[in-house]
PDB file of C-alpha atoms and ligand atoms in Angstrom:
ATOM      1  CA  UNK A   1     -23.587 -65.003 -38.756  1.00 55.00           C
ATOM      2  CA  UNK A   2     -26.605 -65.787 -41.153  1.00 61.00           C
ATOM      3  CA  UNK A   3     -25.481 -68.555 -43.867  1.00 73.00           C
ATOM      4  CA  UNK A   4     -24.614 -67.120 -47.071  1.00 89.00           C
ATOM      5  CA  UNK A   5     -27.094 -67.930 -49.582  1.00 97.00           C
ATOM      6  CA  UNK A   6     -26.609 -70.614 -52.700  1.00 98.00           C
ATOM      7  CA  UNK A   7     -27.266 -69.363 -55.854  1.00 97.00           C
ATOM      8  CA  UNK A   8     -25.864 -71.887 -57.713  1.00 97.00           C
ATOM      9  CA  UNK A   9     -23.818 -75.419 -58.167  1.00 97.00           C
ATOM     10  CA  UNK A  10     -22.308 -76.521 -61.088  1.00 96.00           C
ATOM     11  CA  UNK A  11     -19.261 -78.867 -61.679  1.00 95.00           C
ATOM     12  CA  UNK A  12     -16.722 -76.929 -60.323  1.00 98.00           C
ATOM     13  CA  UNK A  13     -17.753 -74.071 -58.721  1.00 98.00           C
ATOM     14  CA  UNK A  14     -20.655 -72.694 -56.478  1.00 98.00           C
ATOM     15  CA  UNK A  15     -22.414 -69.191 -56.535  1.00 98.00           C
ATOM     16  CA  UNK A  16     -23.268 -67.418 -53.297  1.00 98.00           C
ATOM     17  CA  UNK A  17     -25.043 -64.368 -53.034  1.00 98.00           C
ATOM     18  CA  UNK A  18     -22.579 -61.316 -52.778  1.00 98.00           C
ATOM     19  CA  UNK A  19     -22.007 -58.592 -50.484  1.00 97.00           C
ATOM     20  CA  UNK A  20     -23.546 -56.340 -52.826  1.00 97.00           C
ATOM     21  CA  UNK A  21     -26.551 -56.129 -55.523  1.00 96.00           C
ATOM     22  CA  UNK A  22     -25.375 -57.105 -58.874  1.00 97.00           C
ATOM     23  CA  UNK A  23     -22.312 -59.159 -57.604  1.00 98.00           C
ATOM     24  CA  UNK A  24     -22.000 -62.921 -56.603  1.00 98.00           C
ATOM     25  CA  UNK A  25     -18.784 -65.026 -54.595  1.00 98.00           C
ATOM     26  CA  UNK A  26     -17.494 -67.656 -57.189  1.00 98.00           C
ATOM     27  CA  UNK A  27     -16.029 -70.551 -54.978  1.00 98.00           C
ATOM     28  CA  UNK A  28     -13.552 -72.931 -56.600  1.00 98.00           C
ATOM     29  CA  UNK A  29     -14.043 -76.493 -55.700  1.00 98.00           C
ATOM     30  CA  UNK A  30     -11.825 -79.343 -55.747  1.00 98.00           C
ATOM     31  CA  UNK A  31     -14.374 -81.563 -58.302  1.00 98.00           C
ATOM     32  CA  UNK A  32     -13.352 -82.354 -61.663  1.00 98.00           C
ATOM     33  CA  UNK A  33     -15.786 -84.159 -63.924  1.00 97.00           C
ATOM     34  CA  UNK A  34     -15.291 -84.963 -67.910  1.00 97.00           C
ATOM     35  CA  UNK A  35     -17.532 -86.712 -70.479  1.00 94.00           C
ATOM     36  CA  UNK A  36     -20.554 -85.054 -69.651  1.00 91.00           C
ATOM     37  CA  UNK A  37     -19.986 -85.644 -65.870  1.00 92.00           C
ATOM     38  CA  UNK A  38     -19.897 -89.136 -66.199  1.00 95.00           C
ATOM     39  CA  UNK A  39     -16.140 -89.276 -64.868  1.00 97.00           C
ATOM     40  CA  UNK A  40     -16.108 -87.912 -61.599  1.00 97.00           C
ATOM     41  CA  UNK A  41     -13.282 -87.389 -59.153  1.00 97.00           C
ATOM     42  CA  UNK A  42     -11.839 -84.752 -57.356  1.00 97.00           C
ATOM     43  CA  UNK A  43      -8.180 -83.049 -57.558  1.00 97.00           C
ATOM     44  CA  UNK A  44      -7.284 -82.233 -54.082  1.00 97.00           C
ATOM     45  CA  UNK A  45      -5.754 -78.374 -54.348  1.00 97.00           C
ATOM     46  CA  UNK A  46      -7.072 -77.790 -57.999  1.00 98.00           C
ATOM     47  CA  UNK A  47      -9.744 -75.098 -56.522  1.00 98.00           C
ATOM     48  CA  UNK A  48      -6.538 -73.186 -55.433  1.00 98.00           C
ATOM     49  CA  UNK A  49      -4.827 -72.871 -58.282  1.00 98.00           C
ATOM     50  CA  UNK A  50      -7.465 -72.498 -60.773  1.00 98.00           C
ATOM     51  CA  UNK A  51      -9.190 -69.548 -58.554  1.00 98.00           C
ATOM     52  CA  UNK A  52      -5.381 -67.923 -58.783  1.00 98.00           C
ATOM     53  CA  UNK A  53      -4.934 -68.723 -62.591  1.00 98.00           C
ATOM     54  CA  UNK A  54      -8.170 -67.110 -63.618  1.00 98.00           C
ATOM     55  CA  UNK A  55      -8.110 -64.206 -61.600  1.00 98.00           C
ATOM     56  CA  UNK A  56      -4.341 -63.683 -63.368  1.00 98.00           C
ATOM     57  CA  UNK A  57      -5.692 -64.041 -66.795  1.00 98.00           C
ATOM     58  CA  UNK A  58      -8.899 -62.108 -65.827  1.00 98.00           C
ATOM     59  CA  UNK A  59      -6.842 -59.079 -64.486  1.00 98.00           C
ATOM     60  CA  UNK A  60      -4.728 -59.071 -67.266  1.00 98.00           C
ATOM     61  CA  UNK A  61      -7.388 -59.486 -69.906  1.00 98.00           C
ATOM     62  CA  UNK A  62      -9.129 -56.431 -67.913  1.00 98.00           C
ATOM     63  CA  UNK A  63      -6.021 -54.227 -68.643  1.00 98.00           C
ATOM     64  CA  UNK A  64      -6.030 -54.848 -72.374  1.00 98.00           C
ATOM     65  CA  UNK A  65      -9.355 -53.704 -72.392  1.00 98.00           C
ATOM     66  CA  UNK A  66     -11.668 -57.194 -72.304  1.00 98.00           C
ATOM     67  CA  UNK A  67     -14.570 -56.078 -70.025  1.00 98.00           C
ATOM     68  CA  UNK A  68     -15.031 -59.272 -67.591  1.00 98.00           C
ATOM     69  CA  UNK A  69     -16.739 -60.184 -64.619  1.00 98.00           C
ATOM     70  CA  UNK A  70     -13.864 -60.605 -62.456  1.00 98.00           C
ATOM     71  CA  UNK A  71     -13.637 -58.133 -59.378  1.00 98.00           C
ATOM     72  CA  UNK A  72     -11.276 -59.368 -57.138  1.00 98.00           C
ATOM     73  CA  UNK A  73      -9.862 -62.123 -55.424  1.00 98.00           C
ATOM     74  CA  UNK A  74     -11.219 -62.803 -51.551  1.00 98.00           C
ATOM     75  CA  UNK A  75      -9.618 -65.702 -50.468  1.00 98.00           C
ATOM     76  CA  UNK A  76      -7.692 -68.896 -51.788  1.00 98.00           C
ATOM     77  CA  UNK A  77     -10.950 -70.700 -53.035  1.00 98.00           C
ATOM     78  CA  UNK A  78     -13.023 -67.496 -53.667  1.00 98.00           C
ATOM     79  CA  UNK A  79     -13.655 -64.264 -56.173  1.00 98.00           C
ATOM     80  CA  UNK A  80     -16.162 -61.802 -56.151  1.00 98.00           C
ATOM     81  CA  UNK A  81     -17.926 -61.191 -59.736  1.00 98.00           C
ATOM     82  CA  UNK A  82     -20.263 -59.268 -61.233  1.00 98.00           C
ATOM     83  CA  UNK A  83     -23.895 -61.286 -61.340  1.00 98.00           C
ATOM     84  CA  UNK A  84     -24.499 -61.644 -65.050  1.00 98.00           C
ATOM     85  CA  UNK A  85     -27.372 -63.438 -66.850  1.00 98.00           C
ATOM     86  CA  UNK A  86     -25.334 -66.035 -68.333  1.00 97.00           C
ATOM     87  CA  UNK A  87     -25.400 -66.389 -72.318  1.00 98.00           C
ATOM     88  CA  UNK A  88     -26.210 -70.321 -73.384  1.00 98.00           C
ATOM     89  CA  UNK A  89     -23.411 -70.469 -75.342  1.00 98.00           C
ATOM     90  CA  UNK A  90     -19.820 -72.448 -74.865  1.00 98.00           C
ATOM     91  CA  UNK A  91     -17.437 -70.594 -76.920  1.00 99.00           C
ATOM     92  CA  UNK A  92     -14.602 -73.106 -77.983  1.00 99.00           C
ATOM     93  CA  UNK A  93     -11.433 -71.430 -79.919  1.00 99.00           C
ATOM     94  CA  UNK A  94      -9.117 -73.845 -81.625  1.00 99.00           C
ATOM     95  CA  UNK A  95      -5.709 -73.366 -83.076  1.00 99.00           C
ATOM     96  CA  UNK A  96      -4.636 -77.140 -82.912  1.00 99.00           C
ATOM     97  CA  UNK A  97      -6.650 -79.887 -83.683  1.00 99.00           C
ATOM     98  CA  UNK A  98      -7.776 -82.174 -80.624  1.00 98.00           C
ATOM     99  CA  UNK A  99     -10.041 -83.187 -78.605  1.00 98.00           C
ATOM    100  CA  UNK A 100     -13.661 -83.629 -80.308  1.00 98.00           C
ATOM    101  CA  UNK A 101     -12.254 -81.569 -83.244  1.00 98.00           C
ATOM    102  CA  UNK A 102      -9.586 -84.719 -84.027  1.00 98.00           C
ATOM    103  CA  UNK A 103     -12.721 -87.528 -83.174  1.00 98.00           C
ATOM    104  CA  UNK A 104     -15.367 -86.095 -85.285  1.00 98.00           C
ATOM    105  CA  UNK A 105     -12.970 -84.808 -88.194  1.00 98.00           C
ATOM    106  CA  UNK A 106      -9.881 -87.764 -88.009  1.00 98.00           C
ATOM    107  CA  UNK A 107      -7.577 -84.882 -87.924  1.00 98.00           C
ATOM    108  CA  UNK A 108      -4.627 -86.127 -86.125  1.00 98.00           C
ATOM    109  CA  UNK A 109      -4.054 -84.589 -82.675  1.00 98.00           C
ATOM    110  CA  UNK A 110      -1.258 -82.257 -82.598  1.00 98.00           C
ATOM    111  CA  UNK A 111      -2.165 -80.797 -86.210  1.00 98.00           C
ATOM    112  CA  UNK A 112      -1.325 -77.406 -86.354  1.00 98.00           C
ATOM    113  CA  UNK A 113      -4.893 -75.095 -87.993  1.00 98.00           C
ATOM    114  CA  UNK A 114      -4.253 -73.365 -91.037  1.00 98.00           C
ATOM    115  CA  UNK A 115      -6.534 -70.539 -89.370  1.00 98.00           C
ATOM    116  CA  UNK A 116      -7.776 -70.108 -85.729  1.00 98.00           C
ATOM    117  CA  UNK A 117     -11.534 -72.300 -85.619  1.00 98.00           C
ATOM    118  CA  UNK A 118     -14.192 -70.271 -83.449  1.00 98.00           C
ATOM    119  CA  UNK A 119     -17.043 -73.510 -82.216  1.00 99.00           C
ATOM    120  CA  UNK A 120     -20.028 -72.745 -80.358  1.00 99.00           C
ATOM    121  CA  UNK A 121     -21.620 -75.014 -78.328  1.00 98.00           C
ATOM    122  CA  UNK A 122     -25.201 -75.463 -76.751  1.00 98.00           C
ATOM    123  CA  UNK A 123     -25.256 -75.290 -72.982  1.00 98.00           C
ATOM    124  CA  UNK A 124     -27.186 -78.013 -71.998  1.00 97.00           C
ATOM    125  CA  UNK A 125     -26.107 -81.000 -70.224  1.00 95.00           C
ATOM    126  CA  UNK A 126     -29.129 -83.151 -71.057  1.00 96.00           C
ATOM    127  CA  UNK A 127     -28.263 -83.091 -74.219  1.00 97.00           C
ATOM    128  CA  UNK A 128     -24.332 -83.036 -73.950  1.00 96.00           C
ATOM    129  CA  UNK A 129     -23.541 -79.330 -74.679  1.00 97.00           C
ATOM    130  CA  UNK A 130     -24.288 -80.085 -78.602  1.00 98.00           C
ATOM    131  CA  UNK A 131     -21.724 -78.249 -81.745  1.00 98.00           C
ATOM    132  CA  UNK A 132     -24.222 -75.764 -82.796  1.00 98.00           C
ATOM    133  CA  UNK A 133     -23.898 -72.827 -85.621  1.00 98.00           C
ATOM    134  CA  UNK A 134     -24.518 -68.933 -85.911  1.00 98.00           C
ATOM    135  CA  UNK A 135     -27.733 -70.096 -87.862  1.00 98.00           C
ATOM    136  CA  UNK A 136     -28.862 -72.384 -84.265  1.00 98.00           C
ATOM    137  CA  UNK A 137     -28.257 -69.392 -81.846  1.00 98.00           C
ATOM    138  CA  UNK A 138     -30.309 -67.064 -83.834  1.00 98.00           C
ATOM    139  CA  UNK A 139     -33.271 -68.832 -85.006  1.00 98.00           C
ATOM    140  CA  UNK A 140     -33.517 -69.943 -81.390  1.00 98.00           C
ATOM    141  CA  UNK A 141     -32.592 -66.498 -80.142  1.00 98.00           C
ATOM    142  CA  UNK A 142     -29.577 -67.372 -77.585  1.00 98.00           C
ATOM    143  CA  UNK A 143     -28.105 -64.181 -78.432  1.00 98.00           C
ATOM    144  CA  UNK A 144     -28.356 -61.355 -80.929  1.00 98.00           C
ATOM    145  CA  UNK A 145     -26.571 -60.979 -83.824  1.00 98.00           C
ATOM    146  CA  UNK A 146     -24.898 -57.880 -82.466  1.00 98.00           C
ATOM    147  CA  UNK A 147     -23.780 -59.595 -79.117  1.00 98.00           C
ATOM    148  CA  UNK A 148     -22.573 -62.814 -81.055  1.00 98.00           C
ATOM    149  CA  UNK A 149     -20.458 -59.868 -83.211  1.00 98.00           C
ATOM    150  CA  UNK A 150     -19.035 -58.957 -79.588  1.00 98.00           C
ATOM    151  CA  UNK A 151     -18.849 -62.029 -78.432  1.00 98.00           C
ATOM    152  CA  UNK A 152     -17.040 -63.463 -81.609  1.00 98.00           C
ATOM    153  CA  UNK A 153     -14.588 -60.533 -81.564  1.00 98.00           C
ATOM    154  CA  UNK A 154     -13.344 -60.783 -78.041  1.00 98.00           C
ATOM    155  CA  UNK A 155     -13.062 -64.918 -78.276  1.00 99.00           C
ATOM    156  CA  UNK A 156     -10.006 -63.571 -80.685  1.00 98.00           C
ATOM    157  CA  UNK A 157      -8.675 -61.046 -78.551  1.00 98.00           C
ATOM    158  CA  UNK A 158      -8.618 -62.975 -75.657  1.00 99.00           C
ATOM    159  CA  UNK A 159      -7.066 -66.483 -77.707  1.00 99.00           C
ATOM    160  CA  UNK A 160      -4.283 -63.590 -79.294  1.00 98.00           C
ATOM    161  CA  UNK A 161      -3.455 -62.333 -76.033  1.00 98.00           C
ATOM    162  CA  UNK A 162      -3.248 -65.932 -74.317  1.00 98.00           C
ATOM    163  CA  UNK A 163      -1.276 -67.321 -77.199  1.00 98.00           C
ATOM    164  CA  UNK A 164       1.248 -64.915 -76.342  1.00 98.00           C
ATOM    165  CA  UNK A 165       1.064 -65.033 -72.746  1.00 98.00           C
ATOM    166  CA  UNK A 166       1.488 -68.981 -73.030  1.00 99.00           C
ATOM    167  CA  UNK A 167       4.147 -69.304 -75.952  1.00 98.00           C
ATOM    168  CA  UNK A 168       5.961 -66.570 -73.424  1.00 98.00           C
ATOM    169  CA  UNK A 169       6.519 -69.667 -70.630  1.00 98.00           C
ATOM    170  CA  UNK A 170       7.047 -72.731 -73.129  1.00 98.00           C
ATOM    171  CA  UNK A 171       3.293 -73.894 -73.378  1.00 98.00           C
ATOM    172  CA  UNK A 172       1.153 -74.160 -76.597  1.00 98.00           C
ATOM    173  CA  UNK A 173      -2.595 -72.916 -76.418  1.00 99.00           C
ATOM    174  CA  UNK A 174      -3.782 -75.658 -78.488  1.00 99.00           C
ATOM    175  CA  UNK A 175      -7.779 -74.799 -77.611  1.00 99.00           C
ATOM    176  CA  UNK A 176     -10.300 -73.456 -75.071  1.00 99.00           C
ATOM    177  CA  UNK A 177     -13.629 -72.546 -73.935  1.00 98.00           C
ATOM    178  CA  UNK A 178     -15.230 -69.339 -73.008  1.00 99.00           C
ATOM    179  CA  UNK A 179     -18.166 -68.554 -71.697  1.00 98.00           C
ATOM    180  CA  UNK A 180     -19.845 -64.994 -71.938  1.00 99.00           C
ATOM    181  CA  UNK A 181     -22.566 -63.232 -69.651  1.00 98.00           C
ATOM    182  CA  UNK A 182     -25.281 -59.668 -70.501  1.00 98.00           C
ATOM    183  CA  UNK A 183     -25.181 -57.373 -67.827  1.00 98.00           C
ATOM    184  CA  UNK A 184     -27.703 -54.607 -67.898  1.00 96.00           C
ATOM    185  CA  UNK A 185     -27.195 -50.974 -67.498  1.00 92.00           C
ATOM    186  CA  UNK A 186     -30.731 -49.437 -67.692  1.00 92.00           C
ATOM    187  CA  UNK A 187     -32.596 -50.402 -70.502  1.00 94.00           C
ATOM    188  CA  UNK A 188     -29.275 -51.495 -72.562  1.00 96.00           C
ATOM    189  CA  UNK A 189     -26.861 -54.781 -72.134  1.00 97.00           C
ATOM    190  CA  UNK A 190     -23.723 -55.442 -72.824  1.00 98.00           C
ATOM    191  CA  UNK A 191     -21.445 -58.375 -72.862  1.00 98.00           C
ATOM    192  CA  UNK A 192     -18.307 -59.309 -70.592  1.00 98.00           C
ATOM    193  CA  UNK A 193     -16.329 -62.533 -70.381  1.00 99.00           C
ATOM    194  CA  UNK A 194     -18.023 -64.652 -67.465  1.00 98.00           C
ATOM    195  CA  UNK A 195     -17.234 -68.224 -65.983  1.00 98.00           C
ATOM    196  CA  UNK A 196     -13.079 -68.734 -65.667  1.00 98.00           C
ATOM    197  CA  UNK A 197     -10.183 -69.515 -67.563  1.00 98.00           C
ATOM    198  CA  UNK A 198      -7.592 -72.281 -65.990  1.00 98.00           C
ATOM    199  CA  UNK A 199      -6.271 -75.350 -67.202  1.00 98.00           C
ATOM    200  CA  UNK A 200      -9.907 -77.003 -66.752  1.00 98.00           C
ATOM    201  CA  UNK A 201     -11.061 -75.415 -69.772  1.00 98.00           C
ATOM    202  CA  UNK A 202      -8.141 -74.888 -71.716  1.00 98.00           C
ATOM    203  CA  UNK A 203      -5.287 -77.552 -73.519  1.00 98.00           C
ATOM    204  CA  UNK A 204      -2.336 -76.540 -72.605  1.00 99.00           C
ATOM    205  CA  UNK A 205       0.911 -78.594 -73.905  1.00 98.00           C
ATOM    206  CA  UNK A 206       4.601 -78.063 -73.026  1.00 98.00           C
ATOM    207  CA  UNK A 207       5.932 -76.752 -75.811  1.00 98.00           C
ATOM    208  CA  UNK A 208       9.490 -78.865 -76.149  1.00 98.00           C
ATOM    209  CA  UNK A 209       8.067 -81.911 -74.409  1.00 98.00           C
ATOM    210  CA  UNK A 210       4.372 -81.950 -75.425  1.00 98.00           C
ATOM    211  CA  UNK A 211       3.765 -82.674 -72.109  1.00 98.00           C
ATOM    212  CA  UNK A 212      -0.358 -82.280 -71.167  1.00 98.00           C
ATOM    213  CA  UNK A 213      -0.532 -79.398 -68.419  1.00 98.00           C
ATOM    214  CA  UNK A 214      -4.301 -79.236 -68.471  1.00 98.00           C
ATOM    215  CA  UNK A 215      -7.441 -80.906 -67.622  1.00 98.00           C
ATOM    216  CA  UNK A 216      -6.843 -84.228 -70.340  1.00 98.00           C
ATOM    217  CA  UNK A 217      -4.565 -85.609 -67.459  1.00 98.00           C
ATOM    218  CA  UNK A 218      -7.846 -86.322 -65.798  1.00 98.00           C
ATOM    219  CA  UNK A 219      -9.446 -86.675 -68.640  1.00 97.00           C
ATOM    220  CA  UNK A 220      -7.375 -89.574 -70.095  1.00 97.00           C
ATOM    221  CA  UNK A 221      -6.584 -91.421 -66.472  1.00 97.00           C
ATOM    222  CA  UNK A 222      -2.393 -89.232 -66.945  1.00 98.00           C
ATOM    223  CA  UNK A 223      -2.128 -88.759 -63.311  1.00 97.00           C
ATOM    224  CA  UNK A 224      -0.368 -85.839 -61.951  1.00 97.00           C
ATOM    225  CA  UNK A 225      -2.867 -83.249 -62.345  1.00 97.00           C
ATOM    226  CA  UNK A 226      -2.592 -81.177 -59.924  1.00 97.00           C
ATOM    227  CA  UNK A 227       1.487 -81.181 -60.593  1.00 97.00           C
ATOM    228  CA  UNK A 228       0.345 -80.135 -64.046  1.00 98.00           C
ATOM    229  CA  UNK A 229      -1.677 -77.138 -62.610  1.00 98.00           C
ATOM    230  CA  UNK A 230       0.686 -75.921 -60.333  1.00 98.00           C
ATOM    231  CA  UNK A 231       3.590 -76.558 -63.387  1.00 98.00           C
ATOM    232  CA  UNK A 232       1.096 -73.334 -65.295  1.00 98.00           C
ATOM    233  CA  UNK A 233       0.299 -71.407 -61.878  1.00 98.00           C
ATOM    234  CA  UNK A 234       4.416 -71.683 -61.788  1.00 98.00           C
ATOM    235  CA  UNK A 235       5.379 -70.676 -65.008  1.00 98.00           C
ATOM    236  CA  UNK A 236       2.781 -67.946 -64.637  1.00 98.00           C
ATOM    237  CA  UNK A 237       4.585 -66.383 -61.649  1.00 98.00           C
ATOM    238  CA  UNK A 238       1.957 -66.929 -59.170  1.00 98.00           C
ATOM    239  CA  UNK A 239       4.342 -69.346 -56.842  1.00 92.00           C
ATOM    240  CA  UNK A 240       7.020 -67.471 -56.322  1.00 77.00           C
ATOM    241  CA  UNK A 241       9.810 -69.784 -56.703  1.00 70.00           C
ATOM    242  CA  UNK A 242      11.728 -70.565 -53.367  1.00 58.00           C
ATOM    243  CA  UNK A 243       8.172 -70.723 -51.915  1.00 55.00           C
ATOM    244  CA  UNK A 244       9.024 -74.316 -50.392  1.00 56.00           C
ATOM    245  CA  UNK A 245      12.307 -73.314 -49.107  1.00 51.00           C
ATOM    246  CA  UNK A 246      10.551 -70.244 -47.102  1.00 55.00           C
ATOM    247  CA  UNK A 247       7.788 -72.698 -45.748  1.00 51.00           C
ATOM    248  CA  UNK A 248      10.463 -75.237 -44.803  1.00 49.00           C
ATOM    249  CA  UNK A 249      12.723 -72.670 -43.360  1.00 58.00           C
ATOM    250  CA  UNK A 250       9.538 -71.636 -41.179  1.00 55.00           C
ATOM    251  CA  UNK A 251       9.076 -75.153 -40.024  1.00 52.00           C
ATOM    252  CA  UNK A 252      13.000 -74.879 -39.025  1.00 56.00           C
ATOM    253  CA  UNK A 253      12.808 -72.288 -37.183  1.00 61.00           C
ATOM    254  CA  UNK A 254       9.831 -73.251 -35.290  1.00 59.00           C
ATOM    255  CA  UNK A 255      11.544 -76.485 -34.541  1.00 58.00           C
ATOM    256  CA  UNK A 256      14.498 -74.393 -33.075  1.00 63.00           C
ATOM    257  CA  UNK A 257      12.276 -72.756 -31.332  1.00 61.00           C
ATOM    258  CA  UNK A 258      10.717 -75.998 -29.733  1.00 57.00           C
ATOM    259  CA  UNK A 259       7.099 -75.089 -31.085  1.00 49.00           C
TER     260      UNK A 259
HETATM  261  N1  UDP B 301     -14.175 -77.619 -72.868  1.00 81.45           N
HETATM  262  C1  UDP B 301     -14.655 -77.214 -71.637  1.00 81.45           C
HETATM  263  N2  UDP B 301     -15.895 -77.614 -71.249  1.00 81.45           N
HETATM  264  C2  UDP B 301     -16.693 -78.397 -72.012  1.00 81.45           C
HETATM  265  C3  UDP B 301     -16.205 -78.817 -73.269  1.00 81.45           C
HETATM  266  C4  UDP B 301     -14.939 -78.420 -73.668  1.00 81.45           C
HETATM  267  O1  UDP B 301     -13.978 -76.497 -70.914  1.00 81.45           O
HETATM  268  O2  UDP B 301     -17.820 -78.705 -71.602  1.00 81.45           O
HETATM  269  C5  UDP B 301     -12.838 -77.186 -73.310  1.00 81.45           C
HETATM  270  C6  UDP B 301     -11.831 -78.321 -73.270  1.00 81.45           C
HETATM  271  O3  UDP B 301     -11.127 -78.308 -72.052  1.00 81.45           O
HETATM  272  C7  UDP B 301     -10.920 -78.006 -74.422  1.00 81.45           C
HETATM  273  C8  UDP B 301     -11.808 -77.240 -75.409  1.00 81.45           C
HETATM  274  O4  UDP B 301     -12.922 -76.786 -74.649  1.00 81.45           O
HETATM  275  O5  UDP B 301      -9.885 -77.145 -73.999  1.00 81.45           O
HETATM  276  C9  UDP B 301     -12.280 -78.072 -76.565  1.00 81.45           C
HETATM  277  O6  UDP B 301     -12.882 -79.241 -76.088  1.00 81.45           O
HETATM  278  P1  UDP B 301     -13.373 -80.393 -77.075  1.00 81.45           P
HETATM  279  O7  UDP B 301     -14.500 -79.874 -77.906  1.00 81.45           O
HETATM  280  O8  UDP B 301     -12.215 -80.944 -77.798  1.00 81.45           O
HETATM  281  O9  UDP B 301     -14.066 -81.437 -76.141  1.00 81.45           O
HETATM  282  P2  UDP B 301     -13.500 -82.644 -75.271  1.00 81.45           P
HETATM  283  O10 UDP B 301     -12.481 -83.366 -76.066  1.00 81.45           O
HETATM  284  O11 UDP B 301     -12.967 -81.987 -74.055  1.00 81.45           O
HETATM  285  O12 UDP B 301     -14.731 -83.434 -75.003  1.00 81.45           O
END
């Protein structure tokens, strides 16, 4: 069989060529990286969970109406998407202060926002993804007003519906990023939710316990990230609980078995 072709490497994931015109295989890798990829490392399993996670969110984002990439799920480390021309934009929505928000503003982590905080960022990792305004993205021409309307308007949708979806299984959506892609039809484009959503993008914090579920465990040298992951892949109902106790009765029975 011919090698699949590359389209694509970033961080975390690689793009291959799909099966069909106009769609691409998203493969989840194990990498992590932070500070502008100058921590490296790699969290064995993470690819996993975070290909499961986004495809839940994705498909459930899809039935409230968010148009998204996301087709379906292949395989444990792979999705197939629709191919979109990717928008340079990070779109980061806050609704408790952390992160760069706390640094550059000495608002104390943990700070609850008076009102949801919609950032955009630059994509560019020479420069290190600079905080950019409305003003930026249309004098340079990154999008049009109209899309940024779009894109502006679904950031909320999807950080309504999350909230909820989190606050359901004890965890606080303190912030997260988005990224957005144009797909054309014709002459005409439109926008849909591209990239992923898992706990690399996303702060996630037990709710009782404040405990970090998310990507800062990495981050911040916490340890037990992948624990972390599979604590919000859990929660989520994506490991069906008693999962263990099926494997290990498996093993049992092999053993009776003398196999
Ligand atoms: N984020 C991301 N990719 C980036 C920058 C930020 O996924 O390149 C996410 C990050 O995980 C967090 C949110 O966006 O959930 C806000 O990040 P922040 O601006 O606080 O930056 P950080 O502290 O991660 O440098």
């Amino acid at each position: 069989m011919a090698r699949r072709r590359q389209i694509y490497e970033g961080k975390a994931k690689i793009l291959y060529e799909g099966p069909e015109p106009g769609t691409l295989i998203q493969y989840f890798k194990d990498d992590a990286t932070a500070f502008n990829a100058q921590k490296k490392g790699t969290i064995s399993g993470k690819g996993v969970l975070n290909n499961r996670i986004s495809e839940h969110i994705f498909t459930l984002l899809g039935h409230i109406g968010v148009p998204t990439h996301f087709i379906r799920r292949l395989n444990m480390r792979e999705q197939l998407i629709r191919q979109v021309e990717i928008v340079p934009i990070e779109v980061v929505v806050r609704n408790v202060a952390a992160g760069s928000l706390s640094k550059r503003l000495g608002i104390e982590e943990g700070t609850q926002l008076p009102r949801t905080i919609v950032e955009y960022y630059y994509k560019d990792d020479a420069l290190g993804d600079p905080l950019i305004s409305e003003e930026h993205i249309a004098c340079f021409g990154w999008a049009s007003q109209e899309e940024m309307h779009d894109i502006a308007d679904m950031a909320i949708r999807v950080n309504d519906f999350m909230s909820g979806l989190f606050a359901g299984i004890g965890i606080r959506l303190v912030d997260f990023k988005l990224e957005f892609g144009r797909i054309w039809e014709n002459d005409f484009s439109r926008i849909i939710l591209a990239d992923e959503i898992s706990p690399d993008g996303c702060r996630l914090w037990d709710r009782e316990s404040g405990e970090k579920l998310d990507k800062d465990r990495f981050r911040r040298d916490l340890g037990g990230e992948v624990e972390a992951y599979q604590e919000v892949a859990r929660r989520l109902g994506l490991l069906p609980e008693g999962i263990d106790n099926a494997v290990l009765d498996l093993e049992k029975h092999r053993k009776r078995r003398g196999k």
